[in-house]
XYZ file of C-alpha atoms in Angstrom:
567
model
C 96.508 -35.962 -100.554
C 96.094 -39.735 -100.763
C 98.282 -42.159 -98.850
C 100.609 -43.600 -101.476
C 100.443 -47.076 -99.882
C 96.645 -47.145 -100.055
C 95.431 -47.999 -103.533
C 92.301 -45.970 -104.251
C 89.166 -47.614 -105.543
C 88.361 -47.081 -109.168
C 85.840 -44.387 -110.104
C 83.480 -46.854 -111.801
C 83.449 -49.217 -108.820
C 82.566 -46.414 -106.405
C 79.721 -45.224 -108.645
C 78.353 -48.789 -108.758
C 78.672 -49.136 -104.967
C 76.707 -45.934 -104.447
C 73.989 -46.979 -106.875
C 74.688 -44.119 -109.275
C 75.218 -46.537 -112.202
C 74.585 -50.259 -112.674
C 77.303 -52.905 -113.227
C 75.945 -53.363 -116.761
C 76.300 -49.639 -117.510
C 79.873 -49.688 -116.195
C 80.711 -52.722 -118.334
C 79.314 -51.095 -121.500
C 81.210 -47.868 -120.771
C 84.521 -49.690 -120.209
C 84.074 -51.502 -123.533
C 83.454 -48.185 -125.294
C 86.447 -46.592 -123.547
C 88.788 -49.127 -125.193
C 87.764 -47.752 -128.583
C 87.509 -43.996 -128.023
C 90.242 -43.542 -125.380
C 88.423 -40.874 -123.340
C 88.197 -40.494 -119.522
C 85.638 -42.824 -117.963
C 83.670 -40.014 -116.299
C 83.312 -38.137 -119.574
C 81.940 -41.212 -121.368
C 79.516 -41.997 -118.519
C 78.066 -38.475 -118.742
C 77.866 -38.543 -122.545
C 76.085 -41.924 -122.402
C 73.553 -40.401 -120.009
C 74.299 -42.895 -117.214
C 75.064 -40.190 -114.631
C 75.594 -36.430 -114.198
C 78.859 -34.518 -113.845
C 77.949 -33.695 -110.249
C 78.146 -37.414 -109.391
C 81.588 -37.717 -110.999
C 82.934 -34.563 -109.351
C 81.808 -35.617 -105.853
C 83.556 -39.002 -106.129
C 86.794 -37.654 -107.654
C 87.023 -34.818 -105.107
C 86.562 -37.295 -102.282
C 89.180 -39.648 -103.754
C 91.791 -36.930 -104.120
C 90.827 -35.090 -100.939
C 90.049 -31.793 -102.619
C 86.944 -29.621 -102.660
C 84.071 -30.304 -105.065
C 82.695 -27.128 -106.680
C 79.040 -27.749 -107.468
C 76.662 -24.866 -108.072
C 77.651 -21.199 -107.923
C 81.355 -20.339 -107.542
C 82.244 -17.152 -105.668
C 85.352 -15.653 -107.245
C 87.435 -12.904 -105.707
C 87.414 -10.507 -108.668
C 90.433 -8.515 -107.430
C 92.546 -11.667 -107.014
C 91.356 -13.053 -110.349
C 92.353 -9.893 -112.249
C 95.805 -9.734 -110.596
C 96.637 -13.396 -111.293
C 99.480 -13.751 -113.884
C 97.908 -14.144 -117.324
C 100.724 -16.361 -118.658
C 100.052 -18.919 -115.897
C 96.339 -18.671 -116.557
C 96.938 -19.530 -120.230
C 99.632 -22.154 -119.630
C 97.999 -24.167 -116.831
C 94.290 -23.531 -117.615
C 93.248 -22.816 -114.033
C 90.664 -20.494 -112.522
C 92.047 -18.171 -109.788
C 89.302 -18.209 -107.121
C 90.814 -16.628 -104.011
C 93.863 -16.266 -101.776
C 93.524 -16.879 -98.016
C 95.963 -17.677 -95.199
C 98.904 -17.727 -97.604
C 97.223 -20.300 -99.855
C 95.989 -19.960 -103.409
C 92.630 -21.534 -104.255
C 92.300 -22.619 -107.889
C 89.487 -24.127 -109.941
C 90.400 -27.111 -112.160
C 88.515 -29.575 -114.348
C 91.040 -32.442 -114.323
C 92.698 -34.233 -111.402
C 95.568 -35.363 -113.647
C 97.037 -31.844 -113.774
C 97.290 -31.385 -109.988
C 101.010 -32.379 -109.515
C 102.202 -30.166 -112.412
C 100.188 -27.158 -111.239
C 101.470 -27.502 -107.654
C 105.115 -27.683 -108.762
C 104.764 -24.798 -111.188
C 103.069 -22.444 -108.719
C 105.382 -23.407 -105.848
C 108.339 -22.414 -108.045
C 106.730 -19.284 -109.536
C 104.799 -17.858 -106.576
C 106.199 -19.755 -103.593
C 102.738 -20.553 -102.201
C 100.717 -23.625 -101.353
C 97.755 -24.464 -103.554
C 94.290 -25.783 -102.746
C 92.077 -27.120 -105.515
C 88.399 -26.965 -106.333
C 87.252 -29.569 -108.884
C 84.563 -28.470 -111.355
C 82.542 -30.091 -114.114
C 84.166 -29.368 -117.511
C 81.152 -27.362 -118.713
C 81.167 -25.184 -115.583
C 84.943 -24.783 -115.720
C 84.909 -23.812 -119.411
C 82.270 -21.121 -118.939
C 84.015 -19.524 -115.927
C 87.501 -19.893 -117.438
C 86.432 -18.094 -120.637
C 84.846 -15.331 -118.591
C 88.003 -14.844 -116.514
C 90.353 -15.177 -119.515
C 88.434 -12.762 -121.744
C 87.865 -10.170 -119.051
C 84.110 -10.684 -118.762
C 82.738 -10.451 -115.259
C 82.580 -13.849 -113.553
C 79.286 -12.945 -111.911
C 76.455 -15.403 -112.417
C 75.196 -14.973 -115.993
C 71.552 -14.578 -115.037
C 72.357 -11.765 -112.589
C 73.901 -9.451 -115.179
C 70.801 -7.989 -116.776
C 70.960 -4.772 -118.785
C 68.062 -2.664 -120.005
C 66.734 -4.094 -123.258
C 63.405 -3.894 -125.016
C 62.417 -6.783 -127.257
C 59.849 -6.009 -129.942
C 57.639 -8.970 -130.795
C 56.340 -9.791 -134.250
C 52.513 -9.914 -134.141
C 51.456 -13.536 -133.741
C 48.527 -15.527 -132.458
C 49.109 -16.857 -128.929
C 47.215 -19.657 -127.265
C 46.327 -19.534 -123.567
C 48.965 -22.064 -122.565
C 51.650 -19.947 -124.312
C 50.910 -16.695 -122.501
C 53.385 -17.461 -119.729
C 56.228 -16.962 -122.241
C 55.253 -13.310 -122.585
C 55.185 -12.421 -118.885
C 57.896 -9.809 -118.386
C 59.228 -11.228 -115.106
C 59.457 -14.964 -115.908
C 62.926 -16.571 -115.635
C 62.780 -17.676 -119.280
C 62.141 -14.130 -120.529
C 65.013 -12.856 -118.369
C 67.309 -15.587 -119.696
C 66.541 -14.848 -123.357
C 66.912 -11.089 -122.785
C 70.180 -11.709 -120.964
C 71.581 -13.823 -123.805
C 70.682 -11.173 -126.400
C 71.927 -8.300 -124.223
C 75.317 -9.932 -123.598
C 75.750 -10.673 -127.292
C 75.167 -7.029 -128.197
C 77.558 -5.840 -125.467
C 80.315 -8.123 -126.789
C 79.569 -7.084 -130.399
C 78.863 -10.677 -131.384
C 77.705 -11.437 -134.927
C 75.951 -14.718 -134.064
C 74.464 -16.473 -131.032
C 74.423 -20.287 -130.950
C 72.075 -22.018 -128.489
C 72.981 -25.707 -128.586
C 71.170 -28.427 -126.586
C 73.351 -31.223 -125.224
C 72.347 -34.412 -123.409
C 72.386 -32.828 -119.919
C 72.461 -29.074 -120.495
C 72.308 -26.323 -123.121
C 75.417 -24.421 -124.221
C 75.373 -20.782 -125.367
C 78.190 -19.602 -127.657
C 78.840 -16.220 -129.301
C 80.803 -15.556 -132.472
C 82.953 -12.487 -131.748
C 85.303 -11.214 -134.465
C 84.746 -14.451 -136.354
C 85.703 -16.738 -133.426
C 83.136 -18.812 -131.499
C 83.394 -18.437 -127.706
C 81.553 -20.491 -125.148
C 79.837 -18.030 -122.827
C 77.465 -19.904 -120.526
C 75.037 -22.781 -120.175
C 71.621 -23.399 -118.659
C 69.643 -26.488 -117.536
C 68.159 -28.708 -120.237
C 64.680 -28.544 -118.687
C 64.481 -24.802 -119.583
C 65.291 -25.295 -123.261
C 61.786 -25.934 -124.619
C 60.551 -22.725 -122.965
C 63.577 -20.746 -124.245
C 62.990 -21.941 -127.823
C 59.262 -21.150 -127.538
C 60.077 -17.641 -126.312
C 62.421 -17.018 -129.256
C 59.894 -18.466 -131.702
C 57.139 -16.183 -130.371
C 59.426 -13.154 -130.773
C 60.268 -14.257 -134.332
C 56.703 -15.021 -135.415
C 57.418 -18.754 -135.830
C 55.201 -21.772 -135.181
C 55.989 -22.910 -131.621
C 54.206 -26.245 -132.133
C 56.383 -27.263 -135.098
C 59.541 -28.902 -133.734
C 60.276 -31.389 -136.520
C 61.224 -28.951 -139.305
C 63.708 -26.054 -139.569
C 62.172 -22.574 -139.372
C 63.428 -19.040 -140.126
C 62.203 -15.755 -138.686
C 63.377 -12.431 -137.311
C 62.764 -9.842 -134.587
C 64.514 -6.672 -133.495
C 65.735 -5.129 -130.276
C 66.598 -1.578 -129.254
C 69.528 -0.828 -126.995
C 71.294 2.484 -126.339
C 69.244 4.183 -129.079
C 70.529 1.648 -131.617
C 68.358 -0.935 -133.359
C 69.556 -4.504 -133.948
C 67.846 -6.989 -136.255
C 68.089 -10.618 -135.168
C 67.675 -13.225 -137.895
C 66.598 -16.494 -136.263
C 67.086 -20.036 -137.536
C 65.842 -23.111 -135.651
C 66.844 -26.665 -136.540
C 65.849 -29.992 -134.940
C 68.670 -32.165 -133.559
C 68.837 -35.382 -131.509
C 68.996 -33.378 -128.263
C 66.348 -30.791 -129.159
C 66.115 -27.709 -131.350
C 69.278 -25.729 -131.991
C 68.808 -21.968 -132.379
C 71.167 -19.605 -134.194
C 70.565 -15.853 -134.142
C 72.443 -13.582 -136.562
C 72.753 -10.043 -135.139
C 72.706 -7.176 -137.627
C 73.213 -3.579 -136.569
C 70.703 -1.466 -138.503
C 73.081 1.499 -138.789
C 75.492 -0.807 -140.689
C 73.067 -0.700 -143.634
C 74.221 2.877 -144.263
C 77.890 1.984 -144.684
C 79.642 2.949 -147.896
C 82.774 1.476 -149.462
C 85.043 3.954 -147.700
C 83.777 2.643 -144.332
C 84.852 -0.990 -144.911
C 88.591 -0.547 -144.409
C 89.862 -1.380 -147.903
C 93.406 -0.307 -148.683
C 93.572 2.917 -150.725
C 94.783 1.013 -153.806
C 91.921 -1.511 -153.764
C 89.339 1.149 -152.903
C 90.332 3.098 -156.020
C 89.970 -0.029 -158.198
C 86.540 -0.872 -156.725
C 85.371 2.677 -157.380
C 86.395 2.319 -161.041
C 84.443 -0.936 -161.300
C 81.143 0.451 -160.005
C 81.389 3.402 -162.383
C 80.686 1.021 -165.289
C 77.205 1.661 -166.752
C 76.619 -2.054 -167.459
C 78.214 -5.473 -166.975
C 78.602 -7.935 -164.091
C 80.607 -7.270 -160.937
C 81.096 -10.332 -158.700
C 82.171 -10.471 -155.051
C 83.615 -13.871 -154.125
C 84.619 -15.634 -150.924
C 83.395 -18.251 -148.454
C 80.432 -17.869 -146.090
C 81.059 -15.132 -143.523
C 83.632 -13.210 -145.569
C 81.582 -9.998 -145.746
C 80.287 -10.347 -149.325
C 76.753 -9.121 -148.508
C 78.117 -6.131 -146.572
C 80.279 -5.220 -149.562
C 77.300 -5.417 -151.940
C 75.237 -3.178 -149.640
C 78.137 -0.689 -149.477
C 78.305 -0.671 -153.294
C 74.545 -0.100 -153.489
C 74.807 2.784 -150.981
C 77.577 4.360 -153.059
C 75.458 4.064 -156.226
C 72.096 4.964 -154.689
C 70.569 8.244 -155.875
C 67.213 9.561 -157.003
C 68.043 9.271 -160.700
C 68.720 5.504 -160.728
C 66.337 2.570 -160.234
C 67.955 -0.140 -158.093
C 66.243 -3.494 -157.463
C 67.602 -6.402 -155.412
C 66.758 -10.079 -154.895
C 68.159 -11.389 -151.605
C 67.959 -14.543 -149.492
C 67.445 -13.250 -146.884
C 67.209 -9.436 -146.885
C 69.816 -8.666 -144.203
C 70.100 -4.893 -144.426
C 67.233 -2.592 -145.351
C 68.348 0.308 -147.577
C 66.105 3.307 -148.141
C 65.410 4.380 -151.723
C 65.758 0.974 -153.398
C 63.382 -1.940 -154.021
C 64.450 -5.036 -152.069
C 62.820 -8.435 -152.686
C 62.949 -11.547 -150.506
C 63.551 -14.903 -152.228
C 61.130 -17.669 -151.204
C 62.019 -20.986 -152.847
C 59.106 -22.797 -151.158
C 56.640 -20.994 -153.441
C 58.965 -20.927 -156.446
C 60.124 -17.332 -155.931
C 63.782 -17.888 -156.849
C 66.603 -15.556 -157.874
C 65.942 -16.510 -161.490
C 62.212 -15.738 -161.264
C 62.937 -12.305 -159.765
C 65.525 -11.583 -162.461
C 62.937 -12.180 -165.175
C 60.556 -9.765 -163.438
C 63.263 -7.176 -162.836
C 63.871 -6.743 -166.552
C 60.272 -5.532 -166.897
C 60.732 -3.026 -164.040
C 62.981 -0.602 -165.963
C 66.012 -1.068 -163.668
C 69.410 0.630 -163.961
C 71.179 -1.521 -161.368
C 70.285 -5.076 -160.334
C 71.674 -6.787 -157.258
C 71.328 -10.582 -156.981
C 72.225 -11.973 -153.554
C 73.996 -15.030 -154.960
C 74.445 -16.823 -158.285
C 73.721 -20.435 -157.364
C 72.756 -22.138 -160.628
C 72.964 -21.962 -164.406
C 69.550 -20.321 -164.846
C 70.392 -17.408 -162.517
C 73.856 -17.015 -164.087
C 72.390 -17.030 -167.609
C 69.800 -14.376 -166.750
C 72.447 -12.215 -165.002
C 74.608 -12.360 -168.144
C 71.643 -11.452 -170.367
C 70.705 -8.530 -168.081
C 74.261 -7.175 -168.191
C 74.416 -7.465 -171.978
C 71.189 -5.472 -172.343
C 72.575 -2.413 -170.572
C 72.219 -3.133 -166.840
C 74.835 -3.121 -164.097
C 74.507 -6.438 -162.226
C 76.068 -6.976 -158.786
C 76.205 -10.444 -157.254
C 78.217 -12.921 -155.152
C 79.747 -16.303 -155.896
C 81.337 -18.928 -153.638
C 84.939 -19.293 -154.865
C 88.319 -19.145 -153.136
C 89.905 -16.551 -155.424
C 88.761 -13.835 -157.796
C 90.163 -15.680 -160.824
C 88.357 -18.856 -159.747
C 84.994 -17.171 -160.452
C 85.501 -17.647 -164.199
C 85.945 -21.424 -163.800
C 82.865 -21.528 -161.574
C 80.696 -19.829 -164.210
C 82.035 -22.161 -166.933
C 81.258 -25.176 -164.721
C 77.698 -23.861 -164.350
C 77.357 -24.080 -168.129
C 77.877 -20.460 -169.231
C 79.691 -20.011 -172.548
C 83.195 -18.478 -172.127
C 82.369 -15.936 -174.866
C 79.369 -14.680 -172.855
C 81.442 -14.506 -169.655
C 84.166 -12.449 -171.338
C 81.575 -10.086 -172.855
C 79.626 -9.496 -169.621
C 82.207 -9.499 -166.794
C 83.750 -6.149 -165.846
C 85.390 -7.137 -162.567
C 85.679 -9.665 -159.751
C 86.487 -9.043 -156.096
C 87.803 -11.755 -153.803
C 87.810 -10.995 -150.098
C 88.221 -12.332 -146.548
C 87.749 -10.814 -143.098
C 90.698 -10.688 -140.694
C 90.801 -9.580 -137.073
C 92.298 -6.151 -136.338
C 94.989 -5.604 -133.727
C 93.593 -3.895 -130.626
C 94.734 -0.268 -130.832
C 94.793 0.170 -127.031
C 97.259 -2.603 -126.213
C 99.212 -3.048 -129.458
C 102.969 -3.254 -129.216
C 105.715 -3.456 -131.838
C 107.396 -6.810 -132.366
C 109.759 -8.459 -134.845
C 108.483 -9.531 -138.231
C 108.337 -13.360 -138.642
C 111.399 -14.478 -140.567
C 109.504 -17.082 -142.629
C 107.814 -14.405 -144.765
C 110.204 -11.504 -144.202
C 111.625 -11.954 -147.708
C 108.162 -11.615 -149.266
C 107.413 -8.487 -147.243
C 110.628 -6.876 -148.505
C 109.904 -8.004 -152.074
C 106.332 -6.643 -152.273
C 106.797 -3.538 -150.074
C 110.487 -2.518 -150.172
C 109.745 0.992 -148.897
C 107.933 -0.119 -145.732
C 109.581 -0.943 -142.407
C 109.270 -4.752 -141.848
C 107.763 -4.781 -138.344
C 104.430 -6.007 -137.094
C 102.229 -5.049 -134.159
C 100.467 -7.484 -131.854
C 97.983 -6.928 -129.049
C 99.131 -7.849 -125.540
C 95.534 -8.217 -124.339
C 93.512 -5.716 -122.315
C 90.028 -4.992 -120.996
C 89.051 -3.333 -124.283
C 89.684 -6.475 -126.367
C 88.728 -9.047 -123.678
C 92.424 -10.033 -123.508
C 92.427 -11.452 -127.054
C 94.741 -8.833 -128.583
C 92.186 -8.236 -131.368
C 89.277 -5.830 -131.662
C 87.016 -5.719 -134.732
C 87.628 -7.005 -138.252
C 88.658 -5.569 -141.606
C 88.652 -6.852 -145.185
C 91.627 -8.042 -147.214
C 90.787 -8.131 -150.903
C 91.958 -8.691 -154.454
C 90.283 -6.743 -157.278
C 90.500 -8.304 -160.729
C 89.583 -5.801 -163.442
C 88.736 -7.365 -166.814
C 90.685 -5.883 -169.755
C 91.015 -6.927 -173.426
C 93.866 -9.367 -172.778
C 91.899 -11.102 -170.017
C 88.783 -11.226 -172.222
C 90.763 -13.091 -174.891
C 92.090 -15.532 -172.260
C 88.575 -16.184 -170.916
C 87.259 -16.798 -174.464
C 90.012 -19.370 -175.005
C 89.065 -21.171 -171.766
C 92.307 -20.350 -169.925
C 92.885 -21.820 -166.450
C 92.319 -19.705 -163.318
C 96.077 -19.699 -162.591
C 96.800 -18.147 -166.005
C 94.061 -15.542 -165.576
C 95.487 -14.631 -162.147
C 99.040 -14.389 -163.514
C 98.010 -11.938 -166.255
C 95.789 -9.986 -163.817
C 98.783 -9.533 -161.498
C 100.837 -8.248 -164.409
C 98.117 -5.644 -164.931
C 98.176 -4.454 -161.319
C 96.020 -6.836 -159.278
C 97.217 -7.155 -155.672
C 96.396 -10.586 -154.232
C 94.625 -11.056 -150.908
C 97.901 -12.276 -149.364
C 99.749 -9.155 -150.552
C 96.917 -6.911 -149.364
C 97.025 -8.668 -145.994
C 100.793 -8.249 -145.784
C 100.353 -4.525 -146.439
C 97.876 -4.312 -143.568
C 100.327 -6.142 -141.286
C 103.062 -3.618 -142.101
C 100.513 -0.865 -141.583
C 99.797 -2.101 -138.020
C 96.223 -3.228 -138.728
C 96.500 -7.013 -138.329
C 99.078 -9.775 -137.746
C 100.953 -12.278 -139.906
C 99.388 -15.101 -137.911
C 95.903 -13.841 -138.766
C 96.713 -13.492 -142.487
C 98.194 -16.985 -142.718
C 95.216 -18.477 -140.880
C 92.652 -16.673 -143.059
C 94.247 -16.393 -146.509
C 97.198 -18.793 -146.436
C 100.748 -18.194 -147.665
C 101.083 -17.239 -151.307
C 103.033 -19.585 -153.578
C 105.766 -18.170 -155.775
């Protein structure tokens, strides 16, 4: 380490001396640092004045440690045996153990003294450090922490066949279709990894110096890898060609889709591109085709709520609404309802934006607002198509809501979604859109509110005490159930997160005569909810609490997703 009597030169001064940055650039960065209070190196990189490699080399030299630039060779056996609590607490990457010394990867020199003291006390061994760029560190750390192999991302290629949409290709674009090009391998690798980890979305995000790839797994975004910025244009072009998009158009957002086959399973990938200051961002939504066959009993509803939903969809006419924020499983629930109702003796038509799941035996229509093909326009046409059941992807405006009400009052069962926080809040939302309370009360038969929560990993779950802060509520709502909860310790199956998969927590509000009178009078959502609870509605919080006691999820997950219920 450094001689304490020798005062080291400042990072900025060394970078100026070596010609990496100019004195003017250093001056501007120091001025900015006074305002945003971030490390100098981080600001220099964000401003585009230098690369992380330049910063790492200087800092490693200053603190007499190794600079890790390029590929990092990790001893997998040592990495897996390293104590997980230390890994989480100190945020280090276990690289290797040689000659009685532990070699660790870090992304900050400020943590060195604490890490040395902690490991000397805990493991009784000397520590050597390898300094990494934050982006490199984050990618490797997540891989090690979540149990994904730390091998170089581009080396881990599985068998995957990508089916292209037919599109016209110019001569200078043909390179993007060559099976052995690095860009094709990279795109295939990104898609393949996402499917292996059961991700729902892939985010490809260009930064100033590189491009970050993140997956959403069980509702949580995880940073997986990154690749050089100079490859990004080719990667986006490759994805656009697969999706049938215009590769020349970079100024406007575009939407498309393609599909892949892996392990005899087909996956549809819905692609969205959007221009940003650093280049085009790409998001790919992954939909498993076999999921389009799911029925209500496959979605994990509690027995009580499942029974109530079944009663709702048995109505011959009226409106059934599914509410919740984006990503709460509303579309999946609608498809499950349609599958439960689908038979040869009923005519089902849907208007969706976009069509996510293709269901055999029904007529599905894609909304296209650019040519005026809206939900409302489809609804008008549907009424001339002799339908029994109509599904509208989302009620977004007064016109669509009005037509949905009219359709339900003329003998059709209408299924749709609405963005509200609670089931009772859907009534207020419709009133705010301009629908008469008398029409709402006459047409509504039921409202479902739902959220998705992560499920405890069944392989590593262990019993633990129930949190005291809501123990009283657990005993009040479920006096006959043992107040314990299960949490996942973390294992290979769940990538050391303790969670594997997601399930729905729901509240099912069934409209009865008393509630119809309240709606006609313009009652507040809180009053509607109070009366609905008196008539047997279980709130999302209560449903979540039941699933905690049943060993399906955790209190922490319920509080984070639904929030604690007020008395």
